[in-house]
Amino acid sequence: MSDPYAPHDHFVQAAQHEVRLKSVFAVFGAYVIAFFLSPVLLYMVLPAAIYAEFYEMASPLASILSFGLFGIAAFVFVKALWLYHGRGFWSLIGPYRTAFFDLRKVAVGVGVVLFTVQIVLPFSTWGEVAHVRSIISWLAILPIAMLVVFVQITTEEIVFRGYLQQQLGSLSKSPWVWMILPSAVFGAWHHWNGNSVPEGIVYAFWAFLIGLACADLTARTGTLGAAIGLHFSVNIVATLFVAIEEWPFSGFALVLFDYIDPDAISAEIIALGTPWVVFNLIMSALSVLITWLAARIAIQR
């Protein structure tokens, strides 16, 4: 039986020239610093009123700025990559023709499945519709929204599945090293998305599983294309179609539902305790499983 991860050996070859862990910490550290300092840079150049809108992340402009800021972190990261390893952006992607082909197939396949499962089927359970944006204005913002979301997810993929997976894969052939470790960091990175500790645990677990799925697809294909396609569809479906009014990253959504106080929801979740956490961990796992299988079917691997 052939090794399904054989393409991974070729993918990690780009990292063979410099495998020292101190360089890995330096490059990843540069990304972390840029990620957290970029909002400060925005604060320095934006008027106070616009920056306050950015902080709330609930308008089209705020969402564009929030996602677009990942471009700054990506720029710093790629510069650090060249400084410490002497290689550039495309070394993180793999064969670009194959990457583009897989990206397109996975983005479409996963997008259709997620839109059906997360938007169409449960639509009536979201609550009362507050308002629907004008189709014309929504379509006008759509290309920009897709672009900045693509910048955001590509940045995360080149860092976690590109760089960290390549560097750790060059040190060890064990998936426990090159798959689990970057995914664990990726999961912990998303803990802040939760409005309370239980919500943060669920977000972190979900992101950890998404990281595993993307790492698996990268190893099967030898490129980042499938991982980028999956991640892109996940974030597009999560932001472009439905959202709760005035919630973070609701600025792109076509349909907005009545506002719900997130602190009130957090209080209810904390009151429910462990059963709520366990149930949502299971649902997160099922969601990622469906997403991963859809991507596998799309690339036929």
Short mmCIF file of C-alpha atoms in Angstrom, two decimals:
data_model
loop_
_atom_site.label_atom_id
_atom_site.label_comp_id
_atom_site.label_asym_id
_atom_site.label_seq_id
_atom_site.Cartn_x
_atom_site.Cartn_y
_atom_site.Cartn_z
CA MET A 1 0.00 0.00 0.00
CA SER A 2 1.43 3.39 -0.99
CA ASP A 3 2.11 6.04 1.60
CA PRO A 4 -0.62 8.74 1.39
CA TYR A 5 1.84 11.22 2.87
CA ALA A 6 4.61 10.62 0.34
CA PRO A 7 4.13 14.10 -1.24
CA HIS A 8 4.94 15.59 2.16
CA ASP A 9 8.58 14.55 1.80
CA HIS A 10 8.90 16.80 -1.23
CA PHE A 11 6.99 19.61 0.46
CA VAL A 12 9.40 19.83 3.41
CA GLN A 13 12.54 19.82 1.27
CA ALA A 14 12.39 23.62 1.07
CA ALA A 15 13.19 23.72 4.79
CA GLN A 16 16.23 21.42 4.67
CA HIS A 17 18.76 24.24 4.31
CA GLU A 18 18.05 25.78 7.73
CA VAL A 19 16.50 23.61 10.42
CA ARG A 20 17.69 25.24 13.63
CA LEU A 21 14.88 25.72 16.13
CA LYS A 22 16.18 29.12 17.19
CA SER A 23 15.55 30.34 13.64
CA VAL A 24 12.03 28.91 13.77
CA PHE A 25 11.34 30.78 17.01
CA ALA A 26 12.78 33.97 15.53
CA VAL A 27 10.67 33.86 12.36
CA PHE A 28 7.49 32.86 14.15
CA GLY A 29 8.21 35.49 16.80
CA ALA A 30 8.48 38.14 14.09
CA TYR A 31 5.03 37.13 12.87
CA VAL A 32 3.54 37.28 16.37
CA ILE A 33 5.02 40.72 17.03
CA ALA A 34 3.79 42.06 13.69
CA PHE A 35 0.35 40.59 14.29
CA PHE A 36 -0.09 42.34 17.63
CA LEU A 37 1.59 45.62 16.65
CA SER A 38 -0.28 46.14 13.37
CA PRO A 39 -3.44 47.43 15.16
CA VAL A 40 -1.19 49.92 16.96
CA LEU A 41 0.10 51.12 13.61
CA LEU A 42 -3.49 51.47 12.44
CA TYR A 43 -4.28 53.50 15.55
CA MET A 44 -1.47 55.90 14.69
CA VAL A 45 -2.72 56.64 11.18
CA LEU A 46 -6.52 56.46 11.47
CA PRO A 47 -8.85 59.12 12.88
CA ALA A 48 -10.21 58.21 16.31
CA ALA A 49 -13.77 57.68 15.06
CA ILE A 50 -12.70 55.20 12.37
CA TYR A 51 -10.39 53.34 14.76
CA ALA A 52 -13.26 52.96 17.24
CA GLU A 53 -15.31 51.45 14.41
CA PHE A 54 -12.42 49.13 13.60
CA TYR A 55 -12.28 48.00 17.23
CA GLU A 56 -15.95 47.00 17.16
CA MET A 57 -15.48 45.04 13.89
CA ALA A 58 -19.17 45.25 12.99
CA SER A 59 -19.18 47.36 9.81
CA PRO A 60 -17.88 46.65 6.28
CA LEU A 61 -14.98 49.07 6.75
CA ALA A 62 -14.05 47.60 10.13
CA SER A 63 -14.14 44.07 8.73
CA ILE A 64 -11.99 45.07 5.76
CA LEU A 65 -9.43 46.65 8.05
CA SER A 66 -9.44 43.73 10.50
CA PHE A 67 -8.89 41.10 7.83
CA GLY A 68 -6.61 43.29 5.75
CA LEU A 69 -4.22 43.86 8.66
CA PHE A 70 -3.06 40.28 8.24
CA GLY A 71 -1.25 41.53 5.16
CA ILE A 72 1.14 43.49 7.36
CA ALA A 73 1.93 40.43 9.46
CA ALA A 74 2.39 38.38 6.27
CA PHE A 75 4.81 40.95 4.85
CA VAL A 76 6.94 40.95 8.02
CA PHE A 77 6.83 37.16 8.17
CA VAL A 78 8.02 36.71 4.58
CA LYS A 79 10.83 39.21 5.16
CA ALA A 80 11.91 37.28 8.28
CA LEU A 81 11.71 34.04 6.28
CA TRP A 82 14.15 35.43 3.74
CA LEU A 83 16.44 36.88 6.42
CA TYR A 84 16.75 33.66 8.45
CA HIS A 85 16.30 30.99 5.78
CA GLY A 86 17.11 32.64 2.48
CA ARG A 87 13.85 31.55 0.84
CA GLY A 88 10.68 33.28 -0.23
CA PHE A 89 6.90 33.06 -0.31
CA TRP A 90 6.52 30.41 -3.01
CA SER A 91 8.76 27.97 -1.15
CA LEU A 92 5.93 27.74 1.41
CA ILE A 93 3.28 26.88 -1.18
CA GLY A 94 4.70 23.95 -3.11
CA PRO A 95 4.20 23.44 -6.87
CA TYR A 96 2.00 26.43 -7.66
CA ARG A 97 0.06 24.90 -10.56
CA THR A 98 -1.01 21.95 -8.44
CA ALA A 99 -1.70 24.29 -5.52
CA PHE A 100 -4.00 26.49 -7.58
CA PHE A 101 -5.84 23.47 -9.02
CA ASP A 102 -6.41 21.95 -5.56
CA LEU A 103 -7.37 25.33 -4.07
CA ARG A 104 -10.10 25.84 -6.65
CA LYS A 105 -11.56 22.35 -6.33
CA VAL A 106 -11.55 22.31 -2.53
CA ALA A 107 -12.88 25.85 -2.17
CA VAL A 108 -15.88 25.04 -4.37
CA GLY A 109 -16.56 21.58 -2.92
CA VAL A 110 -16.20 22.55 0.72
CA GLY A 111 -18.03 25.84 0.16
CA VAL A 112 -21.12 24.11 -1.24
CA VAL A 113 -21.20 21.61 1.63
CA LEU A 114 -20.71 24.23 4.35
CA PHE A 115 -23.24 26.62 2.84
CA THR A 116 -25.82 23.84 2.83
CA VAL A 117 -25.06 22.48 6.29
CA GLN A 118 -24.42 25.74 8.15
CA ILE A 119 -26.64 28.27 6.35
CA VAL A 120 -29.47 26.67 4.36
CA LEU A 121 -30.53 23.82 6.66
CA PRO A 122 -30.42 25.66 10.04
CA PHE A 123 -31.50 29.08 8.69
CA SER A 124 -34.83 29.13 10.55
CA THR A 125 -33.10 28.54 13.90
CA TRP A 126 -30.99 31.71 13.76
CA GLY A 127 -33.78 33.94 15.11
CA GLU A 128 -35.60 37.01 13.86
CA VAL A 129 -34.13 38.80 10.86
CA ALA A 130 -33.18 42.37 11.76
CA HIS A 131 -32.57 43.42 8.17
CA VAL A 132 -31.21 42.28 4.83
CA ARG A 133 -28.58 44.38 3.15
CA SER A 134 -29.17 45.71 -0.33
CA ILE A 135 -28.08 43.08 -2.85
CA ILE A 136 -26.38 45.78 -4.90
CA SER A 137 -24.30 47.08 -1.98
CA TRP A 138 -23.52 43.51 -0.85
CA LEU A 139 -22.35 42.53 -4.33
CA ALA A 140 -20.30 45.73 -4.52
CA ILE A 141 -18.40 44.87 -1.33
CA LEU A 142 -18.15 41.16 -2.16
CA PRO A 143 -14.90 41.24 -4.19
CA ILE A 144 -13.11 43.28 -1.52
CA ALA A 145 -14.47 41.03 1.23
CA MET A 146 -13.28 37.90 -0.57
CA LEU A 147 -9.88 39.47 -1.17
CA VAL A 148 -9.22 40.45 2.45
CA VAL A 149 -10.52 37.10 3.73
CA PHE A 150 -8.14 35.42 1.28
CA VAL A 151 -5.28 37.55 2.64
CA GLN A 152 -6.19 36.52 6.19
CA ILE A 153 -6.47 32.78 5.61
CA THR A 154 -3.41 32.65 3.33
CA THR A 155 -1.36 34.38 6.00
CA GLU A 156 -2.37 31.79 8.59
CA GLU A 157 -1.76 28.92 6.19
CA ILE A 158 1.73 29.99 5.13
CA VAL A 159 2.68 30.41 8.80
CA PHE A 160 1.14 27.30 10.35
CA ARG A 161 0.84 24.74 7.54
CA GLY A 162 3.54 26.19 5.34
CA TYR A 163 6.38 27.33 7.54
CA LEU A 164 5.91 25.46 10.83
CA GLN A 165 4.87 22.22 9.13
CA GLN A 166 7.83 22.38 6.74
CA GLN A 167 10.38 23.23 9.43
CA LEU A 168 9.16 20.61 11.90
CA GLY A 169 8.70 18.07 9.10
CA SER A 170 12.32 18.52 8.16
CA LEU A 171 13.27 17.66 11.76
CA SER A 172 10.98 14.66 12.20
CA LYS A 173 8.85 12.41 9.98
CA SER A 174 6.42 11.83 12.84
CA PRO A 175 2.99 13.45 12.34
CA TRP A 176 2.97 13.99 16.09
CA VAL A 177 5.62 16.62 15.48
CA TRP A 178 4.75 18.32 12.18
CA MET A 179 0.97 17.91 12.38
CA ILE A 180 0.03 18.03 16.07
CA LEU A 181 2.34 20.80 17.32
CA PRO A 182 1.46 23.50 14.73
CA SER A 183 -2.23 22.60 15.05
CA ALA A 184 -2.06 22.92 18.84
CA VAL A 185 -0.50 26.38 18.51
CA PHE A 186 -3.12 27.29 15.91
CA GLY A 187 -5.88 26.14 18.25
CA ALA A 188 -4.51 28.08 21.23
CA TRP A 189 -4.21 31.14 18.96
CA HIS A 190 -8.01 31.07 18.47
CA HIS A 191 -8.93 30.82 22.14
CA TRP A 192 -9.42 34.60 22.25
CA ASN A 193 -12.35 34.27 19.82
CA GLY A 194 -14.54 33.09 22.68
CA ASN A 195 -16.39 35.55 24.89
CA SER A 196 -15.90 33.29 27.93
CA VAL A 197 -13.62 30.43 28.96
CA PRO A 198 -16.00 27.65 27.81
CA GLU A 199 -16.51 29.38 24.46
CA GLY A 200 -12.74 29.84 24.15
CA ILE A 201 -12.20 26.12 24.77
CA VAL A 202 -14.64 25.21 21.99
CA TYR A 203 -13.07 27.71 19.58
CA ALA A 204 -9.58 26.42 20.37
CA PHE A 205 -10.63 22.79 19.92
CA TRP A 206 -12.38 23.58 16.63
CA ALA A 207 -9.34 25.49 15.32
CA PHE A 208 -7.05 22.63 16.43
CA LEU A 209 -9.14 20.19 14.37
CA ILE A 210 -9.16 22.56 11.38
CA GLY A 211 -5.38 22.70 11.72
CA LEU A 212 -5.18 18.90 11.65
CA ALA A 213 -7.42 18.74 8.58
CA CYS A 214 -5.33 21.34 6.74
CA ALA A 215 -2.07 19.66 7.75
CA ASP A 216 -3.39 16.31 6.50
CA LEU A 217 -4.45 17.82 3.15
CA THR A 218 -1.06 19.51 2.80
CA ALA A 219 0.75 16.23 3.45
CA ARG A 220 -1.44 14.35 0.95
CA THR A 221 -0.97 16.87 -1.84
CA GLY A 222 2.48 18.33 -1.20
CA THR A 223 1.11 21.88 -1.54
CA LEU A 224 -0.87 24.42 0.48
CA GLY A 225 -3.59 24.67 -2.17
CA ALA A 226 -6.12 22.31 -0.59
CA ALA A 227 -5.55 23.74 2.90
CA ILE A 228 -6.02 27.30 1.64
CA GLY A 229 -9.16 26.25 -0.23
CA LEU A 230 -10.67 24.63 2.86
CA HIS A 231 -9.78 27.53 5.15
CA PHE A 232 -11.07 30.06 2.63
CA SER A 233 -14.46 28.34 2.32
CA VAL A 234 -14.81 28.04 6.10
CA ASN A 235 -14.24 31.77 6.65
CA ILE A 236 -16.25 32.88 3.62
CA VAL A 237 -19.33 30.91 4.70
CA ALA A 238 -18.87 32.19 8.26
CA THR A 239 -18.75 35.87 7.28
CA LEU A 240 -20.51 36.61 3.98
CA PHE A 241 -24.03 35.31 4.37
CA VAL A 242 -25.53 35.50 7.86
CA ALA A 243 -24.48 37.11 11.13
CA ILE A 244 -25.88 38.61 14.30
CA GLU A 245 -26.27 42.37 14.14
CA GLU A 246 -23.42 44.38 15.73
CA TRP A 247 -21.38 41.28 16.46
CA PRO A 248 -17.70 41.18 15.45
CA PHE A 249 -17.12 40.43 11.75
CA SER A 250 -20.78 40.96 10.87
CA GLY A 251 -19.82 43.73 8.44
CA PHE A 252 -19.89 41.51 5.34
CA ALA A 253 -23.06 39.49 6.03
CA LEU A 254 -26.03 39.73 3.68
CA VAL A 255 -28.61 38.78 6.34
CA LEU A 256 -28.37 40.20 9.85
CA PHE A 257 -30.34 38.73 12.76
CA ASP A 258 -31.50 40.57 15.87
CA TYR A 259 -28.76 41.58 18.28
CA ILE A 260 -28.16 39.29 21.26
CA ASP A 261 -26.04 40.38 24.20
CA PRO A 262 -22.94 38.16 24.07
CA ASP A 263 -22.40 38.57 27.81
CA ALA A 264 -25.88 37.17 28.46
CA ILE A 265 -25.11 34.21 26.22
CA SER A 266 -21.81 33.67 28.02
CA ALA A 267 -23.60 33.68 31.38
CA GLU A 268 -26.01 31.01 30.14
CA ILE A 269 -23.13 28.93 28.79
CA ILE A 270 -21.22 29.15 32.06
CA ALA A 271 -24.38 28.11 33.92
CA LEU A 272 -24.77 25.06 31.68
CA GLY A 273 -21.15 24.13 32.33
CA THR A 274 -19.54 20.88 31.20
CA PRO A 275 -22.51 19.40 29.27
CA TRP A 276 -22.56 22.44 26.96
CA VAL A 277 -18.81 22.21 26.39
CA VAL A 278 -18.91 18.46 25.68
CA PHE A 279 -21.85 18.79 23.27
CA ASN A 280 -20.18 21.60 21.33
CA LEU A 281 -16.85 19.78 21.21
CA ILE A 282 -18.65 16.84 19.61
CA MET A 283 -20.47 19.10 17.14
CA SER A 284 -17.21 20.86 16.28
CA ALA A 285 -15.57 17.51 15.58
CA LEU A 286 -18.46 16.44 13.32
CA SER A 287 -18.37 19.75 11.48
CA VAL A 288 -14.63 19.49 10.78
CA LEU A 289 -15.00 15.83 9.80
CA ILE A 290 -17.61 16.74 7.17
CA THR A 291 -15.41 19.59 5.94
CA TRP A 292 -12.32 17.37 5.71
CA LEU A 293 -14.19 14.60 3.90
CA ALA A 294 -15.60 17.11 1.40
CA ALA A 295 -12.03 18.32 0.71
CA ARG A 296 -10.78 14.74 0.35
CA ILE A 297 -13.52 13.98 -2.16
CA ALA A 298 -12.72 17.17 -4.07
CA ILE A 299 -9.04 16.26 -4.51
CA GLN A 300 -9.74 12.50 -4.68
CA ARG A 301 -7.02 11.62 -2.18
#
